[in-house]
Amino acid sequence: MMIRTLPFLLLPCLALAAPDITVADFEGDSFGEWKVSGEAFGKAPAKGALDGQMNVTGFQGTGFVNGYHGGDDSTSELESPAFKIERKYLNFLIGGGKFPGETSVNLIVDGKTVQSATGRFDRPGGAENLEWQSFDLSGYAGKQAKLQVIDKRKGTWGHLTLDQIVQSDAPKNLALNQEFAISGRYLVWPVTRDTTQKRRFFFTLDGEKEPYLYADICLSNNPDFWVFTDLANLQGRKLTVSGSIPGVLKDAWEKVKISDTYPGEEQIYQEDLRPQYHFTSRRGWLNDPNGLVYHDGNWHLFYQHNPYNHNWDNMTWGHAVSSDLFHWKERPAGLNPDAEGYMYSGSAVVAPKGSTTLPVKDESLVLAYTANGFLSYLPDHKAVQSVAYSEDGGKTFTKFKGNPVVPHVIAENRDPKIFWHEPSKHWVMPLYYDGPDYGIYVSKDMVKWEKTSDYKIPTDSECPDLFELPVDGDPNNTRWVAWGAQGKYMLGSFDGRTFKAESGPHQYYFGSAYAGQSYDNAPEKRRVHFGWMRDTGPGLNGAPFNLQMTLPMDFTLRTDSKGIRVHAEPSKEIEGLRQDTKEWKDLVVEPLSVDPLAEFEGGQFEIEAVIDASSSASEIGFKIFQDHLAVWKRADQTFTGANGPQSPVDGKIKIRLFVDTVSLEVFVNGTYTSRYIRQTAGTKPVRIVANGGEVKFDSLKIHRIKSAWK
Ligand code: FRU
């Protein structure tokens, strides 16, 4: 038996694959029999990068088709002579723009385009490398075919590169269409930090036609780390992932699987650079806080998120909840990028019964967001304002079928921050337009919105917030704060339709904070705010996550020597993380005194100090891990890291300083500054600075801050 079957078993191995047939390798000094028109492809194959082009890699030999003659805006067409289809696949190297029909290679059989391919990039970033793609020729054996190469796109990535067109019996790329039964929390992905390596994947559920999510993921055979798609709310459903990857990534693709854990999870929140009491995402990049809303005992924190790498991309609404603003539990994404485009910043509210015609019952959470259609995988979409709702307390969200609720107005209009205006009994949406310009829209039902007015925050832009606060605690004397992404704000009045500025712009944030917003529906009328700490320093390079939120802080309005100003204190919930407090009263420190803080060891702490401004020292404050100063300078009345003036209030400088794994934040007399730091090994966490005289502390405290993750 064994002997008889042997020849059959061996047969497939012995059968030699038919040799490849080269259709074109573009090695000559001309395009030969190919017909060229227009400027972009030039008169002959290129030998490398052209003027103004990034370095081009991945072509074979010395020549290739390069559509960058005359830059991105030039156009061209190239047509091959007819050839006979004699193998199963057509493999070719291709790079450049991802614009179907505009930067593409078309295979034409019987006068019709039967297959088509593009480069990989449709937005800034990426790389000029050519990679293998393949057309499946089965069904066309023996037919005559032609190739048409089109470059008629203008602007970013408006060009195509092409080389080494070969008929073969084996494909050089893998067309994916794999079904996964969702029986575990995550779909895990091995990735490289090299963001030029991204491949586009589409996710569909239960055989539906439209993808519910698309993502550019840097799949890698040699992963720097692993990322995941969190599927906790899709258990039991069927997921199909489709896309096209080079054949060399087959091993990596085989590791993409459903699992209840992801490699690296055993280290989660203990990684070297992981902040211990600031919010960071488990994996990937974060920017703006979004959808800050308090509901049913939970503080919701959504955020701009790239779940798949350390850079800005794939804008998704990450989602976490906490009962105390410090201990967070991450949930699956609230909003995923889809045909509407990237999910840009926005807000969340609790919609009481009767306040909306969205198809919701009783009280539900509603998200208002920008669908940035300019970054859709489909052409001709713009940035518009849309809504989504949840009826299970924010576990799952449904995008409204009638989206968008505010169509495109101008530029990349974005960042709707909606709230209920009780006196007018309607919803209000401040919306960012462009430059320093914002608009205001109102609605009785969250579906039909009417524009009522415009306003400006000179020298600021993006991410509006608009809220009312009592001045010095007096409920009969209020101001409205119109807030912009840089933490600049106008003070004025608002009648439900129009914001009238009375003063500003004033500046609240200094340092790296950006794009913050405040909570809707917070208890005790609190105005709790989170900002995002942009990277203005060493950041979190090397970690599988990137960037953090600021501390949560409570805003009030107070009158000081300059007038009415936003004042903030870290939210009181931080007190729950304090331990081992040490306290000194009426302490005087001179340049040569023993520093009581020199004893302190550790990487997460808070300092509270009330300093008498009549102290004789010219520079007063703290030095953190040797390299980072937080110092008040008497001569010019400034505070390090804060560009604004910082004069004493009632003769005192009040400092609250917070150090976490990679950050330093300082509240000085109610203003705020922050930056990323590195904790230099072998240096003292904190020393008092008393230069040129004595420093009189009315009080000084140091608290160790516990990790929120343990
Ligand atoms: C601010 C911002 C927003 C936009 C978002 C995109 O940082 O540019 O205006 O919605 O980031 O991630």
Short mmCIF file of C-alpha atoms in Angstrom, two decimals, residues 68-416:
data_model
loop_
_atom_site.label_atom_id
_atom_site.label_comp_id
_atom_site.label_asym_id
_atom_site.label_seq_id
_atom_site.Cartn_x
_atom_site.Cartn_y
_atom_site.Cartn_z
CA TYR A 68 6.80 62.26 -9.90
CA HIS A 69 8.20 64.15 -12.93
CA GLY A 70 6.91 67.67 -12.26
CA GLY A 71 5.85 66.72 -8.68
CA ASP A 72 2.47 65.53 -7.43
CA ASP A 73 0.34 67.78 -9.60
CA SER A 74 1.51 66.53 -13.01
CA THR A 75 -0.53 63.82 -14.76
CA SER A 76 0.22 61.02 -17.20
CA GLU A 77 -0.89 57.77 -18.74
CA LEU A 78 1.14 54.76 -19.83
CA GLU A 79 -0.16 51.82 -21.82
CA SER A 80 1.50 48.47 -22.43
CA PRO A 81 1.50 46.55 -25.68
CA ALA A 82 -0.89 43.59 -25.66
CA PHE A 83 0.39 40.37 -24.06
CA LYS A 84 -1.03 36.87 -23.70
CA ILE A 85 -2.10 35.61 -20.26
CA GLU A 86 -0.14 32.42 -19.68
CA ARG A 87 0.27 32.13 -15.91
CA LYS A 88 -2.00 32.26 -12.85
CA TYR A 89 -0.81 35.57 -11.41
CA LEU A 90 0.56 38.90 -12.50
CA ASN A 91 3.02 40.15 -9.86
CA PHE A 92 4.34 43.70 -9.88
CA LEU A 93 6.08 46.19 -7.61
CA ILE A 94 4.01 49.27 -6.93
CA GLY A 95 4.23 52.37 -4.69
CA GLY A 96 2.77 55.85 -4.26
CA GLY A 97 -0.80 57.13 -4.02
CA LYS A 98 -3.81 55.12 -2.92
CA PHE A 99 -6.46 56.69 -5.16
CA PRO A 100 -8.47 54.11 -7.10
CA GLY A 101 -8.99 55.30 -10.67
CA GLU A 102 -6.55 58.18 -10.17
CA THR A 103 -3.24 56.58 -9.25
CA SER A 104 -3.73 53.04 -10.46
CA VAL A 105 -2.62 50.16 -12.59
CA ASN A 106 -5.49 48.60 -14.51
CA LEU A 107 -5.54 45.20 -16.13
CA ILE A 108 -7.63 45.37 -19.29
CA VAL A 109 -9.10 42.23 -20.85
CA ASP A 110 -11.60 42.36 -23.72
CA GLY A 111 -11.59 46.16 -23.52
CA LYS A 112 -12.67 46.19 -19.84
CA THR A 113 -10.74 46.89 -16.64
CA VAL A 114 -10.95 43.59 -14.77
CA GLN A 115 -8.50 44.29 -11.95
CA SER A 116 -6.90 47.35 -10.54
CA ALA A 117 -4.26 48.26 -7.93
CA THR A 118 -2.97 51.43 -6.29
CA GLY A 119 -0.08 52.47 -4.04
CA ARG A 120 -0.56 52.54 -0.28
CA PHE A 121 -0.83 56.16 0.82
CA ASP A 122 -3.66 58.69 0.68
CA ARG A 123 -2.62 61.12 3.41
CA PRO A 124 0.59 62.83 4.58
CA GLY A 125 3.24 60.44 5.97
CA GLY A 126 4.26 57.10 4.48
CA ALA A 127 7.25 56.09 2.41
CA GLU A 128 8.35 55.88 -1.22
CA ASN A 129 8.87 52.14 -1.25
CA LEU A 130 7.63 49.82 -3.95
CA GLU A 131 6.02 46.60 -2.77
CA TRP A 132 4.65 43.49 -4.41
CA GLN A 133 1.02 43.23 -5.35
CA SER A 134 -0.61 40.56 -7.50
CA PHE A 135 -3.55 40.20 -9.85
CA ASP A 136 -5.26 36.82 -9.90
CA LEU A 137 -5.40 35.88 -13.59
CA SER A 138 -7.45 32.70 -13.23
CA GLY A 139 -10.37 32.93 -15.63
CA TYR A 140 -8.38 34.81 -18.25
CA ALA A 141 -5.96 32.07 -19.41
CA GLY A 142 -5.03 32.41 -23.07
CA LYS A 143 -6.60 35.86 -23.44
CA GLN A 144 -4.88 39.00 -24.67
CA ALA A 145 -4.45 41.68 -22.03
CA LYS A 146 -3.10 45.20 -21.66
CA LEU A 147 -1.97 47.27 -18.71
CA GLN A 148 -2.95 50.87 -18.26
CA VAL A 149 -1.05 52.97 -15.72
CA ILE A 150 -2.82 56.13 -14.65
CA ASP A 151 -1.54 59.12 -12.71
CA LYS A 152 -4.18 61.82 -12.82
CA ARG A 153 -4.32 62.74 -9.12
CA LYS A 154 -3.05 66.13 -7.92
CA GLY A 155 -1.82 67.00 -4.41
CA THR A 156 -0.56 64.75 -1.59
CA TRP A 157 0.50 61.33 -2.89
CA GLY A 158 -0.76 62.27 -6.36
CA HIS A 159 1.70 59.94 -8.08
CA LEU A 160 2.41 56.26 -8.70
CA THR A 161 5.56 54.15 -9.03
CA LEU A 162 5.77 50.75 -10.76
CA ASP A 163 8.33 48.11 -11.69
CA GLN A 164 9.00 44.43 -12.45
CA ILE A 165 5.77 43.16 -13.97
CA VAL A 166 5.96 39.37 -14.10
CA GLN A 167 3.53 36.55 -14.94
CA SER A 168 3.94 33.72 -12.47
CA ASP A 169 2.19 30.67 -11.09
CA ALA A 170 2.64 31.97 -7.51
CA PRO A 171 1.32 35.25 -6.10
CA LYS A 172 3.69 37.62 -4.28
CA ASN A 173 0.93 39.01 -2.08
CA LEU A 174 -1.83 37.50 0.02
CA ALA A 175 -5.43 38.57 -0.43
CA LEU A 176 -7.03 38.16 2.99
CA ASN A 177 -10.61 37.42 3.83
CA GLN A 178 -10.58 35.54 7.09
CA GLU A 179 -13.42 34.77 9.41
CA PHE A 180 -12.93 34.70 13.19
CA ALA A 181 -15.49 33.46 15.69
CA ILE A 182 -15.34 36.02 18.50
CA SER A 183 -14.82 33.77 21.48
CA GLY A 184 -12.23 35.83 23.37
CA ARG A 185 -11.83 39.48 24.30
CA TYR A 186 -9.12 40.50 21.83
CA LEU A 187 -7.97 40.14 18.26
CA VAL A 188 -4.19 40.44 18.73
CA TRP A 189 -1.72 41.89 16.22
CA PRO A 190 2.12 41.81 16.17
CA VAL A 191 3.32 45.26 15.02
CA THR A 192 6.45 47.23 14.23
CA ARG A 193 6.97 50.82 15.40
CA ASP A 194 7.96 51.64 11.80
CA THR A 195 4.86 53.52 10.74
CA THR A 196 5.67 53.30 7.02
CA GLN A 197 4.78 49.60 7.22
CA LYS A 198 1.06 50.08 7.51
CA ARG A 199 -1.43 47.85 5.68
CA ARG A 200 -5.14 48.55 5.50
CA PHE A 201 -7.59 46.08 7.03
CA PHE A 202 -11.38 46.10 6.92
CA PHE A 203 -13.51 44.51 9.66
CA THR A 204 -17.06 43.35 9.01
CA LEU A 205 -19.50 41.62 11.36
CA ASP A 206 -21.81 38.68 10.74
CA GLY A 207 -21.45 38.86 6.97
CA GLU A 208 -22.68 42.48 6.77
CA LYS A 209 -21.63 44.38 3.65
CA GLU A 210 -20.26 47.60 5.12
CA PRO A 211 -17.14 47.41 7.32
CA TYR A 212 -17.85 48.63 10.86
CA LEU A 213 -14.18 49.49 11.23
CA TYR A 214 -11.11 50.04 9.10
CA ALA A 215 -7.54 50.43 10.33
CA ASP A 216 -4.01 50.84 9.01
CA ILE A 217 -1.90 48.40 11.02
CA CYS A 218 1.89 47.91 10.85
CA LEU A 219 1.78 44.11 10.89
CA SER A 220 5.26 42.66 11.38
CA ASN A 221 7.12 39.34 11.50
CA ASN A 222 9.46 40.87 14.11
CA PRO A 223 7.09 42.75 16.38
CA ASP A 224 8.26 45.58 18.62
CA PHE A 225 5.07 44.96 20.63
CA TRP A 226 1.56 43.57 20.30
CA VAL A 227 -1.64 45.54 19.97
CA PHE A 228 -5.25 44.46 19.94
CA THR A 229 -8.77 45.16 18.78
CA ASP A 230 -10.88 45.00 21.96
CA LEU A 231 -13.93 42.86 21.12
CA ALA A 232 -15.41 42.60 24.64
CA ASN A 233 -18.81 43.84 23.45
CA LEU A 234 -18.97 41.61 20.34
CA GLN A 235 -18.75 38.19 21.97
CA GLY A 236 -20.36 35.35 20.02
CA ARG A 237 -20.40 37.27 16.76
CA LYS A 238 -18.56 36.53 13.56
CA LEU A 239 -15.79 38.87 12.45
CA THR A 240 -14.29 38.95 8.96
CA VAL A 241 -11.00 40.72 8.37
CA SER A 242 -10.02 41.49 4.79
CA GLY A 243 -7.08 43.22 3.15
CA SER A 244 -4.01 42.55 1.07
CA ILE A 245 -0.50 42.01 2.43
CA PRO A 246 2.83 41.09 0.86
CA GLY A 247 3.47 37.33 0.95
CA VAL A 248 6.46 37.87 3.27
CA LEU A 249 4.04 38.83 6.05
CA LYS A 250 2.34 35.44 6.01
CA ASP A 251 3.94 34.41 9.33
CA ALA A 252 2.81 37.60 11.03
CA TRP A 253 -0.71 37.21 9.67
CA GLU A 254 -0.90 33.67 11.04
CA LYS A 255 -0.30 35.12 14.53
CA VAL A 256 -3.30 37.43 14.29
CA LYS A 257 -5.85 35.60 16.40
CA ILE A 258 -8.64 35.81 18.93
CA SER A 259 -7.39 35.56 22.49
CA ASP A 260 -8.40 36.46 26.04
CA THR A 261 -5.05 38.06 26.59
CA TYR A 262 -2.40 39.85 24.53
CA PRO A 263 1.38 39.40 24.69
CA GLY A 264 2.64 42.01 27.14
CA GLU A 265 -0.55 42.06 29.22
CA GLU A 266 1.31 40.40 32.11
CA GLN A 267 3.38 43.62 32.32
CA ILE A 268 0.49 46.04 31.91
CA TYR A 269 0.82 49.24 33.99
CA GLN A 270 4.22 48.08 35.26
CA GLU A 271 6.19 49.01 32.15
CA ASP A 272 9.22 51.28 32.69
CA LEU A 273 7.69 54.47 31.39
CA ARG A 274 4.10 53.85 32.55
CA PRO A 275 2.53 56.76 34.44
CA GLN A 276 1.13 55.50 37.75
CA TYR A 277 -1.66 57.98 38.44
CA HIS A 278 -2.27 59.62 35.07
CA PHE A 279 -4.45 58.12 32.39
CA THR A 280 -2.68 56.39 29.50
CA SER A 281 -4.14 53.86 27.09
CA ARG A 282 -3.14 50.21 27.44
CA ARG A 283 -1.68 50.29 23.94
CA GLY A 284 -1.19 52.90 21.27
CA TRP A 285 -1.34 56.66 20.96
CA LEU A 286 -3.75 59.08 22.62
CA ASN A 287 -4.59 62.73 22.14
CA ASP A 288 -7.58 64.88 23.10
CA PRO A 289 -9.96 63.85 25.87
CA ASN A 290 -13.41 63.41 24.30
CA GLY A 291 -16.94 62.85 25.52
CA LEU A 292 -16.29 63.76 29.16
CA VAL A 293 -19.56 63.02 30.92
CA TYR A 294 -20.60 61.88 34.39
CA HIS A 295 -23.41 59.33 34.42
CA ASP A 296 -24.70 56.93 37.01
CA GLY A 297 -21.67 57.09 39.29
CA ASN A 298 -19.21 56.81 36.41
CA TRP A 299 -16.83 59.41 35.04
CA HIS A 300 -16.51 58.54 31.34
CA LEU A 301 -13.29 59.40 29.58
CA PHE A 302 -13.26 58.92 25.83
CA TYR A 303 -10.14 59.94 23.99
CA GLN A 304 -8.59 60.30 20.55
CA HIS A 305 -6.84 56.99 20.09
CA ASN A 306 -4.73 55.04 17.64
CA PRO A 307 -5.09 51.54 19.13
CA TYR A 308 -2.49 50.09 16.76
CA ASN A 309 0.71 52.09 17.15
CA HIS A 310 2.57 54.87 18.96
CA ASN A 311 1.72 57.61 16.42
CA TRP A 312 -1.38 59.67 15.53
CA ASP A 313 -3.46 57.59 13.09
CA ASN A 314 -6.71 55.57 12.81
CA MET A 315 -8.64 58.07 14.93
CA THR A 316 -10.87 56.01 17.20
CA TRP A 317 -12.66 57.02 20.42
CA GLY A 318 -10.94 55.03 23.17
CA HIS A 319 -13.11 54.66 26.26
CA ALA A 320 -12.45 54.29 29.98
CA VAL A 321 -14.62 54.68 33.08
CA SER A 322 -13.81 55.50 36.69
CA SER A 323 -15.69 56.13 39.89
CA ASP A 324 -13.01 58.49 41.23
CA LEU A 325 -11.17 60.06 38.23
CA PHE A 326 -8.00 58.03 38.94
CA HIS A 327 -8.79 54.32 38.85
CA TRP A 328 -9.79 53.63 35.25
CA LYS A 329 -11.16 50.54 33.55
CA GLU A 330 -10.84 50.48 29.79
CA ARG A 331 -13.77 49.43 27.66
CA PRO A 332 -13.79 48.63 23.94
CA ALA A 333 -13.68 51.64 21.62
CA GLY A 334 -16.74 53.91 21.72
CA LEU A 335 -16.47 54.93 18.06
CA ASN A 336 -14.45 53.29 15.29
CA PRO A 337 -13.28 54.81 12.00
CA ASP A 338 -15.47 53.62 9.11
CA ALA A 339 -16.80 54.91 5.79
CA GLU A 340 -17.71 58.17 7.59
CA GLY A 341 -13.96 58.68 8.10
CA TYR A 342 -11.85 59.19 11.19
CA MET A 343 -13.65 59.79 14.47
CA TYR A 344 -12.39 63.23 15.50
CA SER A 345 -12.96 64.99 18.81
CA GLY A 346 -16.33 65.70 20.35
CA SER A 347 -18.40 65.47 23.49
CA ALA A 348 -21.01 63.49 25.40
CA VAL A 349 -24.17 64.33 27.30
CA VAL A 350 -26.88 62.56 29.23
CA ALA A 351 -30.08 63.12 27.25
CA PRO A 352 -33.18 63.10 29.47
CA LYS A 353 -36.44 61.73 28.10
CA GLY A 354 -38.10 64.18 25.73
CA SER A 355 -34.94 66.11 24.90
CA THR A 356 -34.20 64.26 21.67
CA THR A 357 -35.87 62.54 18.74
CA LEU A 358 -32.97 60.12 18.42
CA PRO A 359 -34.33 56.56 18.62
CA VAL A 360 -33.58 56.16 22.33
CA LYS A 361 -35.63 55.37 25.40
CA ASP A 362 -35.64 57.18 28.71
CA GLU A 363 -32.27 58.56 29.65
CA SER A 364 -29.35 57.74 27.40
CA LEU A 365 -25.79 58.75 26.71
CA VAL A 366 -25.32 60.64 23.45
CA LEU A 367 -21.97 61.32 21.79
CA ALA A 368 -21.49 64.23 19.38
CA TYR A 369 -18.43 63.80 17.20
CA THR A 370 -16.76 64.89 14.01
CA ALA A 371 -16.71 62.25 11.30
CA ASN A 372 -13.71 63.43 9.33
CA GLY A 373 -14.70 62.14 5.91
CA PHE A 374 -11.57 63.69 4.41
CA LEU A 375 -9.94 60.63 5.98
CA SER A 376 -12.52 58.09 4.86
CA TYR A 377 -11.40 55.20 2.67
CA LEU A 378 -14.11 56.38 0.28
CA PRO A 379 -13.66 59.46 -1.91
CA ASP A 380 -15.75 62.66 -1.74
CA HIS A 381 -16.47 62.67 1.97
CA LYS A 382 -15.99 65.78 4.09
CA ALA A 383 -15.71 66.61 7.79
CA VAL A 384 -19.23 66.66 9.27
CA GLN A 385 -20.86 66.50 12.71
CA SER A 386 -22.61 63.31 13.74
CA VAL A 387 -24.16 61.70 16.81
CA ALA A 388 -24.21 58.23 18.37
CA TYR A 389 -26.13 56.92 21.36
CA SER A 390 -25.95 54.23 23.99
CA GLU A 391 -28.78 52.59 25.82
CA ASP A 392 -26.69 50.39 28.05
CA GLY A 393 -24.90 53.03 30.10
CA GLY A 394 -22.05 53.48 27.64
CA LYS A 395 -21.10 49.88 26.93
CA THR A 396 -22.09 49.97 23.24
CA PHE A 397 -22.83 52.88 20.93
CA THR A 398 -24.93 53.08 17.78
CA LYS A 399 -24.18 55.67 15.14
CA PHE A 400 -27.38 57.52 14.17
CA LYS A 401 -28.72 56.47 10.76
CA GLY A 402 -29.61 60.08 9.92
CA ASN A 403 -26.01 61.31 10.27
CA PRO A 404 -24.61 63.85 9.69
CA VAL A 405 -26.66 66.20 11.88
CA VAL A 406 -24.60 69.24 10.84
CA PRO A 407 -23.29 69.06 7.27
CA HIS A 408 -19.91 70.36 6.20
CA VAL A 409 -19.59 74.13 6.69
CA ILE A 410 -15.97 75.08 6.15
CA ALA A 411 -12.43 73.64 6.11
CA GLU A 412 -11.95 70.80 8.60
CA ASN A 413 -14.80 72.08 10.85
CA ARG A 414 -14.80 69.93 13.96
CA ASP A 415 -14.92 69.23 17.70
CA PRO A 416 -18.63 69.75 18.66
#
